[in-house]
Structures are given as C-alpha cells and as structure tokens.
mmCIF file of C-alpha atoms in Angstrom:
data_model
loop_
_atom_site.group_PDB
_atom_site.id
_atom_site.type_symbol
_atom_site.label_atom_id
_atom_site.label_comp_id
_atom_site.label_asym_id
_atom_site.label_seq_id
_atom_site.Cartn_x
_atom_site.Cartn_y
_atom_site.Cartn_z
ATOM 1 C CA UNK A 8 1.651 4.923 -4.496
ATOM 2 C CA UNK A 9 1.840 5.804 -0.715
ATOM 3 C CA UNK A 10 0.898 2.399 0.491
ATOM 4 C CA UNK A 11 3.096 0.058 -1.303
ATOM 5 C CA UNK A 12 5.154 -2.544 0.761
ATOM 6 C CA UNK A 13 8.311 -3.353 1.107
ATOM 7 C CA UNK A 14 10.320 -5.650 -0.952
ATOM 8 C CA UNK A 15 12.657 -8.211 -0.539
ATOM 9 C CA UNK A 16 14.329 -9.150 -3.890
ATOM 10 C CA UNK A 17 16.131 -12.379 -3.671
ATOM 11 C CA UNK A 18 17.924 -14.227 -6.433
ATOM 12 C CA UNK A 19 21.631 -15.285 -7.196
ATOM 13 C CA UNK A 20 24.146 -12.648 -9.415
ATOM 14 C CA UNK A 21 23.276 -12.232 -12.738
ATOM 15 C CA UNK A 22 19.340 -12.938 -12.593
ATOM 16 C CA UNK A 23 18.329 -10.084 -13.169
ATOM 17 C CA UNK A 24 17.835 -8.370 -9.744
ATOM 18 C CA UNK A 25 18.907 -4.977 -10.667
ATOM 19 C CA UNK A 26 16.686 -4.920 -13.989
ATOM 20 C CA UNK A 27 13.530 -5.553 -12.050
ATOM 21 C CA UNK A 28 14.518 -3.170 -9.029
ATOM 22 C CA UNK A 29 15.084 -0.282 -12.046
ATOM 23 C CA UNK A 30 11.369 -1.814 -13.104
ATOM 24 C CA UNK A 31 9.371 -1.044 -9.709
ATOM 25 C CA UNK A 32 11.361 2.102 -9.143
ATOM 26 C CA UNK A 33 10.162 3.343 -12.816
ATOM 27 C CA UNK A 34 6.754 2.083 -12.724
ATOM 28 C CA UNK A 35 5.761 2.715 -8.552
ATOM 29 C CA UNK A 36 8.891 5.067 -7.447
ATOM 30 C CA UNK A 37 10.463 2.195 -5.246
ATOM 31 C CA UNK A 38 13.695 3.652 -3.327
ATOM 32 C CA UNK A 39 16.445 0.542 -4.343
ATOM 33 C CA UNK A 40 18.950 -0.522 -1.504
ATOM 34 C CA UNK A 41 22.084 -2.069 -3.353
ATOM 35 C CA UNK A 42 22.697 -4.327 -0.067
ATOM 36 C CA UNK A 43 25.935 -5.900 -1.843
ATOM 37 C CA UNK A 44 27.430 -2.478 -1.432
ATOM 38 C CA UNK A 45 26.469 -2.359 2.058
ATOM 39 C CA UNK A 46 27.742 -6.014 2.954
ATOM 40 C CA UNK A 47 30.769 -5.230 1.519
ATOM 41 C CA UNK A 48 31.502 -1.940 3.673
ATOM 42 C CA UNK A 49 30.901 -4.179 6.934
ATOM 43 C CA UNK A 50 32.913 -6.583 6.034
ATOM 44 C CA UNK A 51 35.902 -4.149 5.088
ATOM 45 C CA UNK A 52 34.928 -1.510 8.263
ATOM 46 C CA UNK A 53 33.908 -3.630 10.964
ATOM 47 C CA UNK A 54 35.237 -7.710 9.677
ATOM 48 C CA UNK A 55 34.638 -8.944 13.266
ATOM 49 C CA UNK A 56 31.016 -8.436 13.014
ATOM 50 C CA UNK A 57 30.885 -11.613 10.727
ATOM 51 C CA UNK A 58 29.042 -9.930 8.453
ATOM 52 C CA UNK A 59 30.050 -10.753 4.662
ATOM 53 C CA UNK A 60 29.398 -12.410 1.418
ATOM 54 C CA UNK A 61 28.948 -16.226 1.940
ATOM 55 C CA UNK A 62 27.751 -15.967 5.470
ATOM 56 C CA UNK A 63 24.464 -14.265 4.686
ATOM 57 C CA UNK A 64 22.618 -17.278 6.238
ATOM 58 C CA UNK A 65 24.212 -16.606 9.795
ATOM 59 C CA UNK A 66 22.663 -15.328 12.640
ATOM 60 C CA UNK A 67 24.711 -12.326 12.775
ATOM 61 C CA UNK A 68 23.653 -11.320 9.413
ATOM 62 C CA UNK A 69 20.075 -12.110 10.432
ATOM 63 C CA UNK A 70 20.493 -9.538 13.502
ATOM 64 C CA UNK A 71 21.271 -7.544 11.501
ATOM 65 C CA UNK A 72 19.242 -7.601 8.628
ATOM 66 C CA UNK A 73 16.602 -7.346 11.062
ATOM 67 C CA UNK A 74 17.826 -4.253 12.997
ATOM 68 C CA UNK A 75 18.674 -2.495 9.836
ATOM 69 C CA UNK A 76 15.283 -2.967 8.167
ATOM 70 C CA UNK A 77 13.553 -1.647 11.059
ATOM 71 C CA UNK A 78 15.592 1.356 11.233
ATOM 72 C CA UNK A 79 15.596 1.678 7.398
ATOM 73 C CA UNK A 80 11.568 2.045 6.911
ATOM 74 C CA UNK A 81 11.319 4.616 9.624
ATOM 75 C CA UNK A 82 13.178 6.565 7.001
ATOM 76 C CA UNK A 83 11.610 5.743 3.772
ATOM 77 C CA UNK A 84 8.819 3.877 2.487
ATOM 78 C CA UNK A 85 8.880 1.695 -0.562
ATOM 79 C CA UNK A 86 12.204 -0.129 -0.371
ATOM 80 C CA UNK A 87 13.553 -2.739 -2.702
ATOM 81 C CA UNK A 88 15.902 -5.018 -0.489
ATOM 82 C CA UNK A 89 17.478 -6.861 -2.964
ATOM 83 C CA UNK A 90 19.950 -9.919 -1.424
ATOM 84 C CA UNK A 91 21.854 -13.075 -2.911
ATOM 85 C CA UNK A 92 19.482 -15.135 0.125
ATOM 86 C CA UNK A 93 17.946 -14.402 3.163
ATOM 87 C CA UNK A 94 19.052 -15.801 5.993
ATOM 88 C CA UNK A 95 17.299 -19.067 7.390
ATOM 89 C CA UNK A 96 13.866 -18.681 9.172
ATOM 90 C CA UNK A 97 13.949 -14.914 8.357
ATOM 91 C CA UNK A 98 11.139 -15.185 6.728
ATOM 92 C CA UNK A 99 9.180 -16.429 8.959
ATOM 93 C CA UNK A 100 10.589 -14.480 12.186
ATOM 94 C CA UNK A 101 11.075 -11.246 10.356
ATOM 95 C CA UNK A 102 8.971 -10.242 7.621
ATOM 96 C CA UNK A 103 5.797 -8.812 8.666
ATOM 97 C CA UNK A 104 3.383 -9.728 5.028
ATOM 98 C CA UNK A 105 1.031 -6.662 6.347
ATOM 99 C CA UNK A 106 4.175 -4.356 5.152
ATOM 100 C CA UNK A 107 6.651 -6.391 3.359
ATOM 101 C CA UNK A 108 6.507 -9.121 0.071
ATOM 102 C CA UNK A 109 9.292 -11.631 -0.988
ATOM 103 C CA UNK A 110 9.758 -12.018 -4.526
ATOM 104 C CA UNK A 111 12.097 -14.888 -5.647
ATOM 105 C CA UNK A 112 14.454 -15.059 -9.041
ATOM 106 C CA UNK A 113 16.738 -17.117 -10.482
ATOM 107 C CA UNK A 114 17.628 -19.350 -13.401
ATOM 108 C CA UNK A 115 16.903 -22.803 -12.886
ATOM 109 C CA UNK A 116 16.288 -24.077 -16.343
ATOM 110 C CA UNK A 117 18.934 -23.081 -18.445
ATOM 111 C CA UNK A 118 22.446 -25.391 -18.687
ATOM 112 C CA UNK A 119 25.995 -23.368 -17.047
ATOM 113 C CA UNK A 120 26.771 -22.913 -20.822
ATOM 114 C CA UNK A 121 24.119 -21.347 -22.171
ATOM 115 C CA UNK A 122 24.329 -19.032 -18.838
ATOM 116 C CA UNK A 123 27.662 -17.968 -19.601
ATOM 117 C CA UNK A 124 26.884 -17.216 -23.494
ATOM 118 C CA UNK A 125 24.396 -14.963 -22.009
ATOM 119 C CA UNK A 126 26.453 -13.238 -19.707
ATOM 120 C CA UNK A 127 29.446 -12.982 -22.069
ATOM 121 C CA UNK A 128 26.699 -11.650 -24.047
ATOM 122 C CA UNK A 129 25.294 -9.041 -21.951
ATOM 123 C CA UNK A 130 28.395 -8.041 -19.789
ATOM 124 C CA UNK A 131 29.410 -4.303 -19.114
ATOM 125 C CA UNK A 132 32.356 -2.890 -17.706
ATOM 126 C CA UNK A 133 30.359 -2.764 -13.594
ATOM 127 C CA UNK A 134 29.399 -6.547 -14.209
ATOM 128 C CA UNK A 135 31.980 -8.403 -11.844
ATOM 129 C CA UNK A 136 31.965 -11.587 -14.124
ATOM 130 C CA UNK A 137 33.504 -9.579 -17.213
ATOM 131 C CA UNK A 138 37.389 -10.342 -15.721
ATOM 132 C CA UNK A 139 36.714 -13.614 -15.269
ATOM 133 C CA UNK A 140 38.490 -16.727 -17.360
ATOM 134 C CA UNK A 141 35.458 -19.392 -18.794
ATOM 135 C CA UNK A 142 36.031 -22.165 -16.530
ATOM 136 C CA UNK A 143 36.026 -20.155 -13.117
ATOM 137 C CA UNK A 144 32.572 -18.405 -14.329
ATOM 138 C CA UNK A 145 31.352 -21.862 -15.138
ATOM 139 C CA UNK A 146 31.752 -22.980 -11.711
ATOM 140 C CA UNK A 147 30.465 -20.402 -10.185
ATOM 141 C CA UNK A 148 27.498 -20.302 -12.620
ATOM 142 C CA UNK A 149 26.792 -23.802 -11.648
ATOM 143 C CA UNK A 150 26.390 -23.327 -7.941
ATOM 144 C CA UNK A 151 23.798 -20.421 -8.966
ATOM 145 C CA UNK A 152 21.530 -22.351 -10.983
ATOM 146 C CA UNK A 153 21.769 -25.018 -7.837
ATOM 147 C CA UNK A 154 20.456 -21.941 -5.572
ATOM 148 C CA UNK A 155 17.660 -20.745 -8.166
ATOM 149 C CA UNK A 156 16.627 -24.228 -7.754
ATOM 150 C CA UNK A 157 16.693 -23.748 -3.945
ATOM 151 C CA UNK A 158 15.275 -20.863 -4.199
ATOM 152 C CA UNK A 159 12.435 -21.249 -6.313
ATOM 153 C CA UNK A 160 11.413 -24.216 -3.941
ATOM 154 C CA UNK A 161 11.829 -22.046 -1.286
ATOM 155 C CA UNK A 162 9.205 -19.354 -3.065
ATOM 156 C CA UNK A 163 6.704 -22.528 -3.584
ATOM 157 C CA UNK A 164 7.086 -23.249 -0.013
ATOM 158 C CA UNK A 165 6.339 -19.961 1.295
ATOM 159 C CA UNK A 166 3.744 -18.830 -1.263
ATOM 160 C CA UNK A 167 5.875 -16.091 -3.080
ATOM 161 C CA UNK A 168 6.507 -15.302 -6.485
ATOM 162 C CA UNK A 169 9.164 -17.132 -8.564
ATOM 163 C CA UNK A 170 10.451 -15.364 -11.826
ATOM 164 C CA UNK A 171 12.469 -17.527 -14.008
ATOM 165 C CA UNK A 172 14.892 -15.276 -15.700
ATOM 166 C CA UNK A 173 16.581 -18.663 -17.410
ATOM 167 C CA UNK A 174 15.189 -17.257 -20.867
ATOM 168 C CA UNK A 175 13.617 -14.019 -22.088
ATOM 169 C CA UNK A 176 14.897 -12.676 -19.263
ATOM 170 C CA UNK A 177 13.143 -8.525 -19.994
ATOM 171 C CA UNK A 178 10.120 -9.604 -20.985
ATOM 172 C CA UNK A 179 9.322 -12.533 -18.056
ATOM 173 C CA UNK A 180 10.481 -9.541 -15.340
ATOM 174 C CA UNK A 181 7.917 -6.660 -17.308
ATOM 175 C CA UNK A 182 5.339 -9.998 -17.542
ATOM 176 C CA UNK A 183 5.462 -10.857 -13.857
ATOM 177 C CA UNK A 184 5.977 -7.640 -12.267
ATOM 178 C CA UNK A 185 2.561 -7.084 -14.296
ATOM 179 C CA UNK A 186 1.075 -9.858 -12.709
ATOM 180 C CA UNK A 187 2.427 -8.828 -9.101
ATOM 181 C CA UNK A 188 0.887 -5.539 -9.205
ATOM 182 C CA UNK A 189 -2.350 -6.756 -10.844
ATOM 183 C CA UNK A 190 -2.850 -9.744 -8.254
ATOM 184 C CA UNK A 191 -2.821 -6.655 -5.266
ATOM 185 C CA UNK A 192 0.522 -8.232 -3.194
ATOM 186 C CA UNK A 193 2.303 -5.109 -3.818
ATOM 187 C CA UNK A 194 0.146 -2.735 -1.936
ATOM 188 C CA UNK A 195 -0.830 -2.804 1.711
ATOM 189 C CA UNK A 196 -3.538 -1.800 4.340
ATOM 190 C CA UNK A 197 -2.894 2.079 5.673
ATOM 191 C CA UNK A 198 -2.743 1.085 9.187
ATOM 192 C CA UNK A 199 0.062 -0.841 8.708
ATOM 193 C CA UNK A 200 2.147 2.706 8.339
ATOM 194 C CA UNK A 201 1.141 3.585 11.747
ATOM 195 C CA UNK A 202 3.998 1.889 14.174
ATOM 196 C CA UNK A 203 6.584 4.141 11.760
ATOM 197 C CA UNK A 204 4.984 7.142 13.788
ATOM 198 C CA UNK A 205 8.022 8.846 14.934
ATOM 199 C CA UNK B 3 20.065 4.072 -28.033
ATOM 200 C CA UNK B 4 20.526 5.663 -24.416
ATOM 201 C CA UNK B 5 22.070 3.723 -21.812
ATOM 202 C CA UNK B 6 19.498 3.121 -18.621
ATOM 203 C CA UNK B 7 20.656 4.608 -15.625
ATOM 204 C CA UNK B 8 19.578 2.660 -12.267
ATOM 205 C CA UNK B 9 19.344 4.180 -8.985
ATOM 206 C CA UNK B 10 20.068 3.397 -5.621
ATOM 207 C CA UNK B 11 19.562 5.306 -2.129
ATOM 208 C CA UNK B 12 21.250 4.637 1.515
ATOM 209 C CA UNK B 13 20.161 6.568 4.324
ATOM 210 C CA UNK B 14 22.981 6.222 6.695
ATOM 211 C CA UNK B 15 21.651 7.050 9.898
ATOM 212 C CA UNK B 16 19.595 4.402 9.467
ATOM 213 C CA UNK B 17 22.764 2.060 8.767
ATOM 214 C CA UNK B 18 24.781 3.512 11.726
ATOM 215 C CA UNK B 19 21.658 3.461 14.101
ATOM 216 C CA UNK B 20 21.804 -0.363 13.605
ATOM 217 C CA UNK B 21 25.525 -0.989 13.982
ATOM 218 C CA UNK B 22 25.211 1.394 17.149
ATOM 219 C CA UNK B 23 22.071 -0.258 19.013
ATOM 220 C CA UNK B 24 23.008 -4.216 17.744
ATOM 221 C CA UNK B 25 26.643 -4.052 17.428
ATOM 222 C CA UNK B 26 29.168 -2.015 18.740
ATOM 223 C CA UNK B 27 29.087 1.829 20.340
ATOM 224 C CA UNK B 28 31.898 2.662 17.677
ATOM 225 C CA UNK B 29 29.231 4.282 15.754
ATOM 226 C CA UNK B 30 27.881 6.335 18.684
ATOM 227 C CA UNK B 31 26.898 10.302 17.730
ATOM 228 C CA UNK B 32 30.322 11.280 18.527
ATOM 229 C CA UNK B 33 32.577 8.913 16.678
ATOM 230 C CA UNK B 34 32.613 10.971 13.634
ATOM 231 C CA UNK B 35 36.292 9.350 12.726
ATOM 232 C CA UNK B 36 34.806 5.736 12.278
ATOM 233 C CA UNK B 37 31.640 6.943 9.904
ATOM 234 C CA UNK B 38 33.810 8.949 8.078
ATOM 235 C CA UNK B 39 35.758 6.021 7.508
ATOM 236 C CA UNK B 40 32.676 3.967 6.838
ATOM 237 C CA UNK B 41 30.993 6.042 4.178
ATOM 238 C CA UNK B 42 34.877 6.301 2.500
ATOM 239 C CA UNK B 43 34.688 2.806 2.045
ATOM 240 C CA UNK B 44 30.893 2.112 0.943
ATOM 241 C CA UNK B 45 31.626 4.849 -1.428
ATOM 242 C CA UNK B 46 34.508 2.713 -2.924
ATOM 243 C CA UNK B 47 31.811 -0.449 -2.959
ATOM 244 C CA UNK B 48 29.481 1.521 -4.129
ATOM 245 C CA UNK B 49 31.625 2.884 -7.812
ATOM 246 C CA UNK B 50 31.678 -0.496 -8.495
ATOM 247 C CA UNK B 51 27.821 -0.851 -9.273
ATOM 248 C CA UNK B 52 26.342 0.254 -12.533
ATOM 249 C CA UNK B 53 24.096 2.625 -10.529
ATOM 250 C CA UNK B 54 23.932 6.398 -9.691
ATOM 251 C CA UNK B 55 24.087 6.407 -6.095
ATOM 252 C CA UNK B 56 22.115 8.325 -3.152
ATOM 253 C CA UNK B 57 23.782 8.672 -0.553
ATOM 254 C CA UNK B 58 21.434 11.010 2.443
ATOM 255 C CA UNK B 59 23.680 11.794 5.475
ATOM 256 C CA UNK B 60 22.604 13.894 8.237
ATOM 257 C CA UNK B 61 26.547 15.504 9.079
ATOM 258 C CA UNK B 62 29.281 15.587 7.140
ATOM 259 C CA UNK B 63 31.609 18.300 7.934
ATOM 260 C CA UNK B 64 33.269 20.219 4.920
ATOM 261 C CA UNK B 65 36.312 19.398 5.728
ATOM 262 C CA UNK B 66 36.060 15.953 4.877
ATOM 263 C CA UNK B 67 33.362 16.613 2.107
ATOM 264 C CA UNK B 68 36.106 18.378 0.249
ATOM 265 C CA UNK B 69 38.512 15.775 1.093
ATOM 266 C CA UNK B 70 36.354 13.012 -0.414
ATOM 267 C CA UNK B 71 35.607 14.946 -3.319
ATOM 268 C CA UNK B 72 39.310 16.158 -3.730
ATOM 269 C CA UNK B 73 39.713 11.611 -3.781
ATOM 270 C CA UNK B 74 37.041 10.583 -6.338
ATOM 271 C CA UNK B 75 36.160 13.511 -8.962
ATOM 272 C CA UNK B 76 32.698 11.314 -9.741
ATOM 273 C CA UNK B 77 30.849 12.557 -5.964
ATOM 274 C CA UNK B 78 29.084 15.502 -5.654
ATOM 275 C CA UNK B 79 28.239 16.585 -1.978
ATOM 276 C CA UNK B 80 25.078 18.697 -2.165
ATOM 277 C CA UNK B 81 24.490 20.474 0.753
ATOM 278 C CA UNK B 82 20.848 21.664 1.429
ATOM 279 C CA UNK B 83 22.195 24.967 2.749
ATOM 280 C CA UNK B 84 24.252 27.719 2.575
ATOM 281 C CA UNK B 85 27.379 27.375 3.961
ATOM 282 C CA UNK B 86 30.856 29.136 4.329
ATOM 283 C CA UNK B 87 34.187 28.131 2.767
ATOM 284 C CA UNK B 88 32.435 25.199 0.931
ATOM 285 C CA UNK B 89 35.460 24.704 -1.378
ATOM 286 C CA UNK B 90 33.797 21.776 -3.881
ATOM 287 C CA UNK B 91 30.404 21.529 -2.196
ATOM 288 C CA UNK B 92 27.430 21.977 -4.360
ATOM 289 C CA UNK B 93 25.056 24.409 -1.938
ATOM 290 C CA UNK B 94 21.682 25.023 -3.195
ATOM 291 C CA UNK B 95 18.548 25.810 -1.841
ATOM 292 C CA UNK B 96 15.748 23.532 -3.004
ATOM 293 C CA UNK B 97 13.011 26.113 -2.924
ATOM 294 C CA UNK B 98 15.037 28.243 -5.712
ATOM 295 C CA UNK B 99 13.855 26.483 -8.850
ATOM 296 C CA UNK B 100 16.572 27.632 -10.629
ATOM 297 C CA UNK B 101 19.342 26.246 -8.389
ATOM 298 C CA UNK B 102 17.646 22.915 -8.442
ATOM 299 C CA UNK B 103 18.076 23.139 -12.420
ATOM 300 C CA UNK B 104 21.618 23.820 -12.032
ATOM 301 C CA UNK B 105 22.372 20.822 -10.140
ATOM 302 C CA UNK B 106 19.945 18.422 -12.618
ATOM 303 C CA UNK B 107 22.119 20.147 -15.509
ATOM 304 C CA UNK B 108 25.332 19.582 -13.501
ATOM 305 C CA UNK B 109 24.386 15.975 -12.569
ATOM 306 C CA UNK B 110 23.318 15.175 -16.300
ATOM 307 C CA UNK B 111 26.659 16.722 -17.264
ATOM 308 C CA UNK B 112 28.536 14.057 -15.265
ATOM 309 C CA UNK B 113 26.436 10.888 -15.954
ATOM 310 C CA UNK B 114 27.395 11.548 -19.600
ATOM 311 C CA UNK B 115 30.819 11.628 -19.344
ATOM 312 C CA UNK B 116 30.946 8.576 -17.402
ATOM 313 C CA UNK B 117 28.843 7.197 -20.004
ATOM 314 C CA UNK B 118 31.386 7.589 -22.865
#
C-alpha cells in the first residue's frame, strides 16, 4: 500500500466521483481531497485570487493547483484529487506519471433526460441538484454530458482511463477500478518517494 | 441497510503554505486572524458535502476552537494533548487505548444522529 500514486479524479457533478474516491479509499486507504470545498473557501476568503468554479482552466488556478499539490504530498501520500477539469496543459506541465495517474469519468452516452431520472432518482439531501426546478437541471445536465464527451477524448488523447458512468454506474466504477489496479498504473517505483524527503 | 459514510482529509498547512509562497503574505505564520477566518469558511463549504470531514491543523488556539464549536454543534476539535481550560475540546492522548475508544464511540454517536 505504501507506494501507490497519486490520483487525479476528473469528471463533471454527478458522475460518480465521490463513489469511486469512497472505492480506492476502502480498498487501498487513499486520503480523499474534496477540492470543491476548497475552491469554494478561496473564492469566498481571498475572491481576488481568481480562483473559483468556472475558471478552473485559468492560469491562476493552474498556479495553484500546482503549488498546492506539491505542498500537499509532502504531507500525505495516497491522495485522491478529485476536480470538475484540470486546467489546460496541466497535464502535461504538471503531473509527474512516476507519482501521479489521471483517471477520467463522465457520462457521455446517456440523453439529459434519462440523466435527470437518475439523479431525481438517486438524490440526497448534500446533492446540490435536489433544489433545483427540471428545466434548469436539464441545462445544466446538458453541458455535462458535452464535457464527458470532452473529457473522455481528452483521456484517449493522453492514454488514461475513461469510466463511463452513463449506465450501471456501481458496478462499471468496482469493474474498472478492478482493472486499474490489476493493469499496475496505480502503484509506483519507491524512488519516486525520495524528493518528499523533508 | 446502513448509509455509507465517505471521508475526506485537508491538511491545512499545506493549503496555507501555498496561498503564502504563490499568492499573498496574508497567510504568513503570524496572521492567525485571516486562517481563522479561512478554516470558518471551508468549514461552512465543507457541511455541505455528504462526507465526514478531516480537518489536521497544526494551531488553533482554544479560544477560537470553542468559539467554532460554540457556532456549529456537528465539529469536534480533538486536541492531541492535554490542555487547560479546554471548555468543548475533546483532549485525548492517542497512546491511551481507552481514550481513543471514547472518541470512536463519541464520533459514532454523532454520525448517527446526523444520519436520522
């Protein structure tokens, strides 16, 4: 379990990001960052900063995505990052694939409607979309299945895992997370631990 | 069936490290206002999520411990040490097995009345 990388968990609100965070903390003892939470804070705390919800593909956010990460795994080992997107070129600049893997959701292949039947379906009291009337969670709902097509080209393009939670949405997370670990992405060389020295 | 209960951690030196050395020196060692203010507010984001919540800070005095306690009955502060006039602070040492249970009976207590 002690050399396990990093993860970055990217996927639009309501695919499932959360479910397969709880998975890898159950199964390998993964610590889970909520990063909405901390997003939030900045942009309530410190709003000049430019850091907030819809301008996650800024530099700003990039700087300091990048800073924070850093800082975070001298701390602890085993993080789940999970994020709506990361921020363009991040990827490439910042993710070292010695210590860190991407892993891509979303729900490209399922109409806005049957979406929101599944929400309505699933919703508790925390989920943000419980307050809100049909046609605004429609909309919204529509521009996410746009991303978690954007996103799962995205994952082909830079040879990471894709889970399609359109369908099934348990059992494809357990399946592929299965697959992850089996394939040997998840864990890392030893040496990789030693520029954390502190 | 029982509900699942996720988990999340923060470590927020490592958050106020990074607005420190990228940002701004508002978070600086000695501006103990501004992070109090800070961890108020991700607190507040945080009761949103359907998650039990880890928040690991290296100083926090008592006073405003008890004052964020006294705000939102759902946080405990554990302190890993003894400590005087600790008013609503949970002190326990973690090499005293039978303090530790306390606070896993005490935490247990609380997730289930949030639960129902």
């Amino acid at each position: 379990m002690s050399n396990l990388k990093n993860i970055y968990l990217i996927g639009p609100s309501r695919c499932g990001k959360t479910s397969a965070a709880s998975i890898f903390q159950e199964k390998f003892g993964y610590t889970h960052i909520i990063m909405d939470a901390i997003i939030e804070t900045m942009s309530d705390v410190v709003p000049d900063l430019g850091i907030r919800h819809g301008n996650l593909d800024s530099e700003e956010f990039k700087r300091f995505l990048n800073a924070y990460c850093k800082n975070l795994f001298k701390y602890t080992k085993h993080n789940i990052i999970d994020l709506e997107v990361l921020p363009l070129d991040f990827f490439k600049e910042s993710i070292s694939e010695d210590e860190s893997i991407v892993i891509y959701m979303g729900y490209p292949n399922i109409t806005p409607e049957e979406k929101m039947e599944q929400v309505r379906k699933f919703d508790t009291r925390f989920d943000w979309t419980r307050n809100l009337a049909d046609e605004e969670l429609l909309e919204i709902l529509k521009r996410n299945i746009e991303i978690s097509k954007s996103l799962q080209q995205e994952a082909n393009n830079n040879g990471c895992s894709f889970i399609d939670t359109s369908f099934n949405r348990e059992e494809i997370i357990n399946q592929t997370i299965e697959q992850i670990e089996q394939s040997g992405k998840l864990y890392r060389e030893d040496k990789s631990y030693e520029r954390y020295y502190r | 069936m029982q509900e699942k209960i996720f988990l999340s951690y923060i470590k927020l030196e490592a958050l106020f490290e990074t607005l420190e050395e990228t940002f701004t020196r508002e978070f600086n060692k000695e501006n103990k206002e501004k992070k109090y203010i800070f961890l108020k507010k991700l607190l507040r984001n945080l009761s949103t999520k359907k998650a039990m919540n880890i928040i690991d800070i290296d100083s926090l005095s008592i006073e405003n411990a008890n004052k964020l306690i006294e705000e939102n009955d759902s946080i405990l502060v554990i302190y890993l040490k003894k400590v005087q006039d600790e008013g609503r602070i949970i002190c326990i040492n973690f090499d005293n097995t039978k303090e530790v249970e306390k606070l896993i009976n005490e935490i247990v207590k609380r997730m289930n009345i949030n639960n129902e």
